[in-house]
Short mmCIF file of C-alpha atoms and ligand atoms in Angstrom, two decimals:
data_model
loop_
_atom_site.label_atom_id
_atom_site.label_comp_id
_atom_site.label_asym_id
_atom_site.label_seq_id
_atom_site.Cartn_x
_atom_site.Cartn_y
_atom_site.Cartn_z
CA MET D 1 29.62 -31.67 -11.46
CA THR D 2 32.76 -33.72 -12.15
CA ASP D 3 32.74 -37.54 -11.91
CA GLU D 4 35.26 -37.26 -9.09
CA PHE D 5 32.96 -34.98 -7.11
CA GLN D 6 30.10 -37.44 -7.74
CA SER D 7 32.23 -40.17 -6.17
CA ARG D 8 32.39 -38.04 -2.98
CA PHE D 9 28.66 -37.32 -3.10
CA PRO D 10 26.76 -40.23 -4.72
CA VAL D 11 23.33 -39.93 -6.37
CA GLY D 12 20.44 -40.27 -3.92
CA THR D 13 22.43 -39.14 -0.86
CA THR D 14 21.93 -36.03 1.28
CA LEU D 15 24.56 -34.01 3.13
CA SER D 16 24.24 -31.15 5.56
CA TYR D 17 25.31 -27.87 3.95
CA ALA D 18 28.42 -27.80 6.17
CA GLN D 19 29.44 -31.30 5.00
CA TYR D 20 28.88 -30.29 1.38
CA MET D 21 30.90 -27.07 1.81
CA ASP D 22 33.78 -28.90 3.46
CA ILE D 23 34.09 -31.26 0.46
CA ALA D 24 33.61 -28.47 -2.08
CA LEU D 25 36.39 -26.36 -0.55
CA TYR D 26 38.82 -28.77 1.09
CA ASP D 27 38.55 -32.35 -0.19
CA GLU D 28 42.11 -33.34 -1.14
CA SER D 29 41.20 -34.27 -4.73
CA VAL D 30 38.18 -32.13 -5.61
CA GLY D 31 38.13 -29.24 -3.12
CA PHE D 32 38.58 -25.71 -4.45
CA TYR D 33 41.52 -24.88 -2.15
CA ALA D 34 43.20 -28.25 -2.72
CA THR D 35 43.14 -27.79 -6.50
CA VAL D 36 42.86 -24.37 -8.13
CA GLY D 37 41.69 -21.79 -5.62
CA ARG D 38 43.84 -19.15 -3.95
CA ALA D 39 43.97 -15.57 -2.74
CA GLY D 40 45.89 -12.94 -4.70
CA ARG D 41 45.77 -10.52 -7.62
CA ARG D 42 46.14 -13.44 -10.00
CA GLY D 43 43.97 -15.63 -7.80
CA ASP D 44 40.27 -15.68 -7.03
CA PHE D 45 39.83 -12.84 -4.53
CA LEU D 46 41.92 -10.01 -3.12
CA THR D 47 42.58 -10.07 0.62
CA SER D 48 44.38 -7.40 2.68
CA PRO D 49 47.79 -9.18 2.64
CA GLU D 50 47.46 -9.47 -1.14
CA VAL D 51 46.84 -5.71 -1.60
CA GLY D 52 50.57 -5.15 -0.94
CA PRO D 53 53.19 -5.17 1.85
CA LEU D 54 51.62 -2.32 3.87
CA PHE D 55 49.14 -4.57 5.67
CA GLY D 56 51.93 -6.90 6.81
CA ALA D 57 54.01 -3.92 7.98
CA LEU D 58 51.13 -2.90 10.25
CA ILE D 59 50.49 -6.42 11.51
CA ALA D 60 54.24 -6.50 12.30
CA ARG D 61 53.70 -3.47 14.53
CA ARG D 62 50.82 -5.25 16.26
CA LEU D 63 53.09 -8.27 16.83
CA ASP D 64 55.73 -6.00 18.35
CA GLU D 65 53.12 -4.54 20.73
CA GLU D 66 52.20 -8.02 21.85
CA TRP D 67 55.82 -9.15 22.20
CA LEU D 68 56.58 -6.12 24.40
CA ALA D 69 53.37 -6.66 26.44
CA LEU D 70 54.50 -10.25 27.06
CA GLY D 71 57.81 -8.98 28.44
CA SER D 72 59.89 -9.57 25.25
CA PRO D 73 60.14 -13.39 25.63
CA GLU D 74 63.13 -14.96 23.89
CA THR D 75 60.77 -17.23 21.94
CA PHE D 76 57.70 -15.49 20.54
CA VAL D 77 55.37 -17.80 18.62
CA VAL D 78 53.01 -16.54 15.94
CA VAL D 79 50.63 -19.09 14.46
CA GLU D 80 48.86 -17.88 11.36
CA PHE D 81 45.85 -20.06 10.57
CA GLY D 82 44.65 -20.21 6.96
CA ALA D 83 47.88 -18.67 5.69
CA GLY D 84 46.93 -19.29 2.04
CA PRO D 85 49.99 -18.74 -0.19
CA GLY D 86 52.01 -17.22 2.69
CA THR D 87 51.94 -13.58 1.58
CA LEU D 88 51.33 -12.10 5.04
CA ALA D 89 54.36 -13.93 6.47
CA ARG D 90 56.56 -12.57 3.66
CA SER D 91 55.40 -8.98 4.30
CA ILE D 92 55.98 -9.35 8.04
CA ALA D 93 59.49 -10.70 7.40
CA PHE D 94 60.16 -7.82 5.02
CA ALA D 95 58.97 -5.26 7.60
CA GLY D 96 61.70 -6.46 10.02
CA PRO D 97 59.79 -6.15 13.31
CA GLU D 98 61.61 -5.68 16.64
CA CYS D 99 60.43 -9.13 17.74
CA ALA D 100 62.20 -10.78 14.75
CA PRO D 101 65.08 -12.36 16.74
CA ALA D 102 62.53 -14.14 18.95
CA LEU D 103 60.01 -14.90 16.20
CA ARG D 104 58.88 -18.46 15.40
CA TYR D 105 56.15 -17.97 12.77
CA LEU D 106 54.12 -21.06 11.89
CA MET D 107 51.81 -20.96 8.86
CA VAL D 108 49.02 -23.43 9.53
CA GLU D 109 47.31 -24.16 6.25
CA ARG D 110 44.96 -27.03 5.51
CA SER D 111 45.71 -27.14 1.77
CA ALA D 112 48.99 -28.87 0.80
CA GLU D 113 48.87 -26.99 -2.53
CA GLN D 114 48.96 -23.68 -0.68
CA ARG D 115 51.66 -24.84 1.75
CA ALA D 116 53.84 -25.73 -1.21
CA LEU D 117 53.93 -21.99 -2.03
CA HIS D 118 55.26 -20.92 1.37
CA ALA D 119 58.96 -21.38 0.68
CA GLU D 120 59.00 -18.77 -2.10
CA HIS D 121 60.95 -15.63 -1.20
CA LEU D 122 60.89 -16.40 2.51
CA GLU D 123 64.28 -16.40 4.20
CA GLY D 124 64.38 -18.48 7.35
CA TRP D 125 61.75 -20.97 6.12
CA MET D 126 62.35 -24.30 7.87
CA GLY D 127 60.03 -26.46 5.79
CA ASP D 128 56.62 -28.14 5.95
CA VAL D 129 56.65 -29.95 9.28
CA ASP D 130 54.62 -32.70 11.02
CA ALA D 131 53.34 -32.68 14.61
CA ALA D 132 56.78 -33.50 16.10
CA GLY D 133 58.39 -30.90 13.83
CA VAL D 134 55.88 -28.28 15.02
CA GLU D 135 56.84 -28.90 18.67
CA THR D 136 60.56 -28.60 17.87
CA PHE D 137 59.97 -25.48 15.78
CA VAL D 138 57.96 -23.54 18.36
CA SER D 139 60.29 -24.40 21.23
CA GLY D 140 63.39 -23.16 19.39
CA VAL D 141 65.33 -20.21 20.79
CA GLY D 142 66.87 -17.39 18.58
CA PRO D 143 68.22 -16.33 16.17
CA GLY D 144 64.94 -15.58 14.41
CA PRO D 145 62.95 -14.89 12.46
CA LYS D 146 62.17 -18.47 11.52
CA PHE D 147 59.18 -19.64 9.50
CA ALA D 148 57.61 -23.07 9.00
CA SER D 149 54.41 -24.52 7.56
CA SER D 150 52.14 -27.27 8.77
CA PRO D 151 48.56 -28.51 8.69
CA ILE D 152 48.88 -28.90 12.48
CA ALA D 153 48.94 -26.23 15.19
CA PRO D 154 50.60 -26.45 18.62
CA TYR D 155 49.31 -25.86 22.16
CA GLY D 156 51.06 -24.03 24.99
CA ILE D 157 51.76 -20.92 22.90
CA THR D 158 53.14 -17.67 24.25
CA GLY D 159 52.45 -15.30 21.39
CA VAL D 160 49.75 -14.59 18.86
CA ILE D 161 47.28 -16.61 16.85
CA LEU D 162 46.35 -14.77 13.65
CA ALA D 163 43.61 -15.50 11.13
CA ASN D 164 42.90 -13.21 8.20
CA GLU D 165 39.82 -14.24 6.23
CA LEU D 166 39.82 -17.75 7.64
CA LEU D 167 36.56 -17.81 9.58
CA ASP D 168 34.39 -16.84 6.59
CA ASN D 169 35.73 -19.95 4.86
CA LEU D 170 35.01 -22.48 7.59
CA ALA D 171 32.04 -24.73 6.81
CA PHE D 172 28.69 -23.55 8.19
CA ASP D 173 25.12 -24.78 8.17
CA ILE D 174 22.15 -22.76 6.99
CA VAL D 175 19.22 -22.55 9.43
CA ARG D 176 16.03 -20.60 10.18
CA HIS D 177 13.53 -20.58 13.01
CA ASP D 178 9.75 -20.32 12.83
CA GLY D 179 9.21 -17.91 15.69
CA ALA D 180 7.80 -20.72 17.85
CA GLY D 181 11.10 -22.29 18.91
CA ASN D 182 11.58 -24.74 16.02
CA PHE D 183 14.54 -24.79 13.64
CA GLU D 184 14.95 -26.02 10.07
CA ARG D 185 18.11 -26.33 8.03
CA LEU D 186 19.00 -26.52 4.35
CA ASP D 187 20.53 -29.84 3.36
CA VAL D 188 21.95 -30.69 -0.05
CA HIS D 189 20.47 -33.61 -1.98
CA HIS D 190 22.01 -35.26 -5.06
CA THR D 191 19.02 -36.01 -7.28
CA GLY D 192 20.93 -37.55 -10.19
CA GLU D 193 20.14 -34.46 -12.29
CA GLY D 194 22.19 -32.25 -10.00
CA LEU D 195 22.31 -30.87 -6.47
CA GLU D 196 19.35 -29.21 -4.78
CA PHE D 197 18.51 -27.77 -1.39
CA VAL D 198 16.03 -29.68 0.76
CA VAL D 199 14.55 -28.40 4.01
CA ALA D 200 14.81 -30.61 7.12
CA PRO D 201 13.92 -30.08 10.78
CA THR D 202 16.98 -29.65 12.99
CA GLU D 203 18.23 -28.89 16.49
CA VAL D 204 20.77 -26.17 17.23
CA PRO D 205 23.26 -25.97 20.13
CA ALA D 206 21.58 -24.48 23.19
CA SER D 207 24.47 -21.99 23.55
CA LEU D 208 23.75 -20.50 20.10
CA ALA D 209 19.93 -20.62 20.15
CA PRO D 210 19.38 -17.16 21.75
CA VAL D 211 21.57 -15.47 19.14
CA LEU D 212 19.81 -17.33 16.32
CA PHE D 213 16.41 -16.32 17.73
CA SER D 214 17.50 -12.66 17.44
CA ALA D 215 17.03 -13.04 13.66
CA PRO D 216 13.59 -12.59 12.14
CA ALA D 217 11.50 -15.79 11.84
CA GLY D 218 11.68 -17.43 8.42
CA GLU D 219 15.00 -15.87 7.31
CA TRP D 220 17.91 -18.21 6.50
CA MET D 221 21.18 -17.50 8.30
CA PRO D 222 24.56 -19.19 8.81
CA LEU D 223 25.08 -21.38 11.86
CA GLN D 224 28.85 -21.13 12.39
CA GLU D 225 29.67 -23.96 14.77
CA HIS D 226 33.02 -24.66 13.07
CA ALA D 227 34.12 -21.05 13.56
CA VAL D 228 33.03 -21.16 17.21
CA ARG D 229 34.96 -24.41 17.71
CA TRP D 230 38.02 -22.93 16.01
CA LEU D 231 37.93 -19.97 18.41
CA MET D 232 37.59 -22.18 21.49
CA GLU D 233 40.54 -24.29 20.36
CA ALA D 234 42.60 -21.19 19.53
CA VAL D 235 42.05 -19.82 23.04
CA ASP D 236 43.00 -23.22 24.48
CA ARG D 237 46.23 -23.22 22.49
CA LEU D 238 47.43 -19.98 24.11
CA ASP D 239 49.16 -19.84 27.49
CA ARG D 240 49.54 -16.09 27.13
CA GLY D 241 48.96 -13.69 24.29
CA SER D 242 46.20 -12.85 21.83
CA VAL D 243 43.99 -14.35 19.18
CA ILE D 244 43.42 -11.85 16.36
CA ALA D 245 40.84 -12.66 13.69
CA ILE D 246 40.08 -10.29 10.81
CA ASP D 247 37.12 -10.86 8.53
CA TYR D 248 33.93 -9.46 7.15
CA GLY D 249 31.41 -9.86 9.87
CA ALA D 250 28.17 -8.66 11.41
CA ALA D 251 25.58 -9.67 13.98
CA THR D 252 23.45 -12.72 13.12
CA ASP D 253 20.27 -10.64 12.99
CA GLU D 254 21.81 -8.21 10.50
CA ILE D 255 23.14 -11.06 8.35
CA ALA D 256 19.76 -12.83 8.28
CA ARG D 257 17.98 -9.64 7.14
CA ARG D 258 20.05 -9.37 3.94
CA PRO D 259 17.71 -9.94 0.96
CA ASP D 260 17.97 -13.23 -0.96
CA MET D 261 20.59 -14.70 1.40
CA GLY D 262 23.02 -12.05 0.15
CA TRP D 263 25.44 -13.11 2.92
CA LEU D 264 26.18 -16.40 1.09
CA ARG D 265 28.69 -15.61 -1.65
CA THR D 266 30.83 -17.46 -4.17
CA PHE D 267 33.95 -16.23 -5.99
CA VAL D 268 36.21 -17.37 -8.77
CA GLY D 269 38.82 -15.44 -10.82
CA GLN D 270 38.11 -12.15 -8.92
CA GLU D 271 34.41 -12.30 -9.91
CA ARG D 272 31.30 -13.24 -8.03
CA ALA D 273 30.38 -16.78 -9.12
CA GLY D 274 26.96 -18.42 -9.30
CA HIS D 275 24.76 -20.46 -7.00
CA PRO D 276 26.82 -22.37 -4.36
CA LEU D 277 25.48 -25.73 -5.60
CA ASP D 278 26.24 -25.05 -9.29
CA ALA D 279 29.97 -25.72 -9.58
CA PRO D 280 31.07 -27.70 -6.51
CA GLY D 281 34.85 -27.52 -6.13
CA GLY D 282 35.02 -24.81 -8.82
CA CYS D 283 34.56 -21.72 -6.69
CA ASP D 284 35.13 -20.27 -3.23
CA ILE D 285 32.12 -20.32 -0.89
CA THR D 286 31.97 -17.82 1.92
CA ALA D 287 29.69 -16.03 4.37
CA ASP D 288 29.85 -13.03 6.66
CA VAL D 289 31.16 -14.07 10.05
CA ALA D 290 28.49 -13.89 12.76
CA VAL D 291 30.43 -12.01 15.42
CA ASP D 292 27.80 -12.60 18.10
CA GLN D 293 27.93 -16.38 17.54
CA LEU D 294 31.69 -16.30 18.25
CA ALA D 295 31.10 -14.15 21.32
CA THR D 296 28.87 -16.85 22.86
CA ALA D 297 32.04 -18.93 23.24
CA VAL D 298 34.54 -16.26 24.31
CA ARG D 299 33.74 -12.57 24.48
CA PRO D 300 36.28 -10.52 22.49
CA THR D 301 38.50 -8.17 24.46
CA VAL D 302 38.42 -5.62 21.65
CA ILE D 303 36.39 -5.23 18.47
CA THR D 304 37.33 -2.58 15.94
CA THR D 305 36.91 -2.09 12.24
CA GLN D 306 39.98 -2.73 10.10
CA ARG D 307 40.04 1.04 9.48
CA GLN D 308 40.24 1.80 13.23
CA PHE D 309 42.76 -0.99 13.80
CA LEU D 310 45.14 0.15 11.05
CA GLU D 311 44.77 3.84 12.00
CA ARG D 312 45.74 2.98 15.57
CA LEU D 313 48.80 1.12 14.30
CA GLY D 314 49.93 4.18 12.32
CA ILE D 315 48.89 3.58 8.71
CA SER D 316 48.66 7.34 8.07
CA GLN D 317 52.21 7.83 9.31
CA LEU D 318 53.54 5.04 7.05
CA VAL D 319 51.72 6.54 4.06
CA GLU D 320 53.10 10.00 4.83
CA GLU D 321 56.63 8.59 5.15
CA GLY D 322 56.10 6.89 1.78
CA ARG D 323 54.93 10.14 0.22
CA GLN D 324 58.10 11.93 1.45
CA ILE D 325 60.38 9.18 0.12
CA TRP D 326 58.61 9.40 -3.24
CA ILE D 327 58.95 13.20 -3.39
CA GLU D 328 62.68 12.96 -2.59
CA LYS D 329 63.33 10.29 -5.21
CA ALA D 330 60.71 11.07 -7.86
CA SER D 331 63.28 12.31 -10.40
CA ALA D 332 65.20 9.00 -10.30
CA PRO D 333 62.87 6.51 -8.60
CA ASP D 334 64.36 3.24 -7.34
CA VAL D 335 62.52 0.18 -6.00
CA GLU D 336 62.25 1.75 -2.54
CA ALA D 337 60.64 4.88 -4.02
CA LEU D 338 58.14 2.87 -6.05
CA ARG D 339 57.26 0.79 -3.01
CA ALA D 340 56.86 3.97 -0.95
CA ARG D 341 54.50 5.46 -3.55
CA SER D 342 52.43 2.30 -3.73
CA ARG D 343 51.60 2.69 -0.01
CA ILE D 344 49.16 5.47 -0.95
CA GLY D 345 47.01 3.21 -3.12
CA GLU D 346 47.39 0.28 -0.73
CA ALA D 347 46.14 2.38 2.19
CA GLU D 348 43.11 3.49 0.20
CA ALA D 349 42.19 -0.13 -0.49
CA LEU D 350 42.82 -1.27 3.10
CA LEU D 351 40.71 1.53 4.60
CA GLU D 352 37.94 1.61 1.99
CA SER D 353 34.37 2.08 3.20
CA GLY D 354 32.13 -0.68 1.93
CA GLY D 355 35.28 -2.78 1.44
CA LEU D 356 38.27 -3.93 3.48
CA GLY D 357 38.10 -0.91 5.80
CA ASP D 358 34.76 -2.15 7.17
CA PHE D 359 36.09 -5.60 8.08
CA VAL D 360 35.96 -6.44 11.78
CA VAL D 361 39.09 -7.09 13.83
CA LEU D 362 38.34 -9.32 16.81
CA GLU D 363 40.97 -9.62 19.53
CA TRP D 364 40.91 -11.95 22.50
CA THR D 365 43.66 -11.37 25.05
CA ILE D 366 44.46 -14.40 27.18
CA GLY D 367 46.41 -14.70 30.43
CA MET D 368 47.61 -11.09 30.55
CA ALA D 369 46.77 -8.39 33.06
CA GLU D 370 46.49 -5.61 30.53
CA ALA D 371 44.24 -5.76 27.50
CA PRO D 372 45.13 -3.80 24.36
CA GLU D 373 43.45 -0.43 23.80
CA GLY D 374 39.79 -0.27 22.82
CA SER D 375 36.56 -1.84 24.00
CA PRO D 376 34.05 -4.34 22.67
CA GLU D 377 31.74 -1.49 21.69
CA ASN D 378 30.34 -2.97 18.46
CA LEU D 379 29.29 -6.17 20.09
CA ARG D 380 25.59 -6.88 20.15
C1 SAM P 401 40.27 -16.94 2.13
S1 SAM P 401 41.77 -17.80 2.26
C2 SAM P 401 42.70 -16.58 3.14
C3 SAM P 401 44.17 -16.68 2.87
C4 SAM P 401 45.03 -15.63 3.58
N1 SAM P 401 44.85 -15.67 5.02
C5 SAM P 401 44.74 -14.24 3.06
O1 SAM P 401 44.18 -13.44 3.82
O2 SAM P 401 45.08 -13.97 1.90
C6 SAM P 401 41.42 -19.01 3.52
C7 SAM P 401 42.50 -20.06 3.69
O3 SAM P 401 42.22 -20.80 4.87
C8 SAM P 401 42.59 -22.16 4.64
N2 SAM P 401 41.89 -22.97 5.65
C9 SAM P 401 40.59 -23.28 5.72
N3 SAM P 401 40.31 -24.01 6.82
C10 SAM P 401 41.46 -24.14 7.49
C11 SAM P 401 41.83 -24.75 8.73
N4 SAM P 401 40.93 -25.38 9.48
N5 SAM P 401 43.12 -24.70 9.11
C12 SAM P 401 44.05 -24.07 8.34
N6 SAM P 401 43.76 -23.47 7.16
C13 SAM P 401 42.48 -23.49 6.74
C14 SAM P 401 42.16 -22.38 3.20
O4 SAM P 401 42.78 -23.51 2.62
C15 SAM P 401 42.57 -21.07 2.55
O5 SAM P 401 43.89 -21.11 2.07
#
């Protein structure tokens, strides 16, 4: 542990796991995302936007659907939470969606280091703005697309709130029940030799208790109050439109049954890292998102896998188009031909079983008569 981290977490003190995780990932001087960590091929983990531009092209189609469903408003606000280095926004801009003239796309990112990367290769970027700047930005009228970055998100949105692999990164606690109605949680204690888990009795929110009791007694599981709060706020921010969150997720019971707390994972430099208390601030810490915990707050309108979601948006058609472009230009390939060919490999990665294809896409439609296609069939 670095001296600086010790100054945030002095010897002899105890933090809840969620408090520890928040410092380890987001503290402005020692947190992983505020210092070295980031998504990308040259980063610490590969997310769907980082696979290539195909994912953004399909999200652009989903944005167009929503814009049309909203009656093609002249200002269409997209707020992407946890935008990381801004890759998804760049791919959406490149795809040139129909909604572009109306588009005000705000990248809400907690890490200033990551926000500093947003300007790169992004035409129409209006800067890193404060609360007043956010209000001005989202109330602007054509000609879009316009992009901006901020740590702050607006309310009163007509549009879409997006979050790809954000919820798995929000701080969570670790709890178990004893089968007789009592809960314990894992806290983190600084012994002077290092950090260690200590078990303490705890209470859980009454709204989440039934879902937590669905897990077997004695098994540790994540208690995702921050993710639930994020969802409730996201829904509050929308006048009309949809919240779309994409992540690896499962039911609490299924997560708790994974052997050796296999749901709690760390990453650095594209590799699985060690125990979450071993290198605080030096690795990403993440957990499967407990879909049923989120649903206690607001029931999703639609739940699909990423594979189903991207198939519905026409990934096969885009790949086939790419294949044709490649065949036509294979003898003298230009950038367009190479990009078209790369769609084949990108689609394989985005749809992969046991990988990104199995991610869950959760959609909450707010203030609109018609919900998008699908049904909350996977919800338990
Ligand atoms: C796993 S990365 C995902 C980045 C990007 N969405 C992608 O899919 O490549 C999660 C990002 O969420 C950011 N983040 C975490 N909590 C946040 C919050 N409350 N508001 C905004 N951004 C947050 C982190 O700093 C990090 O950049």
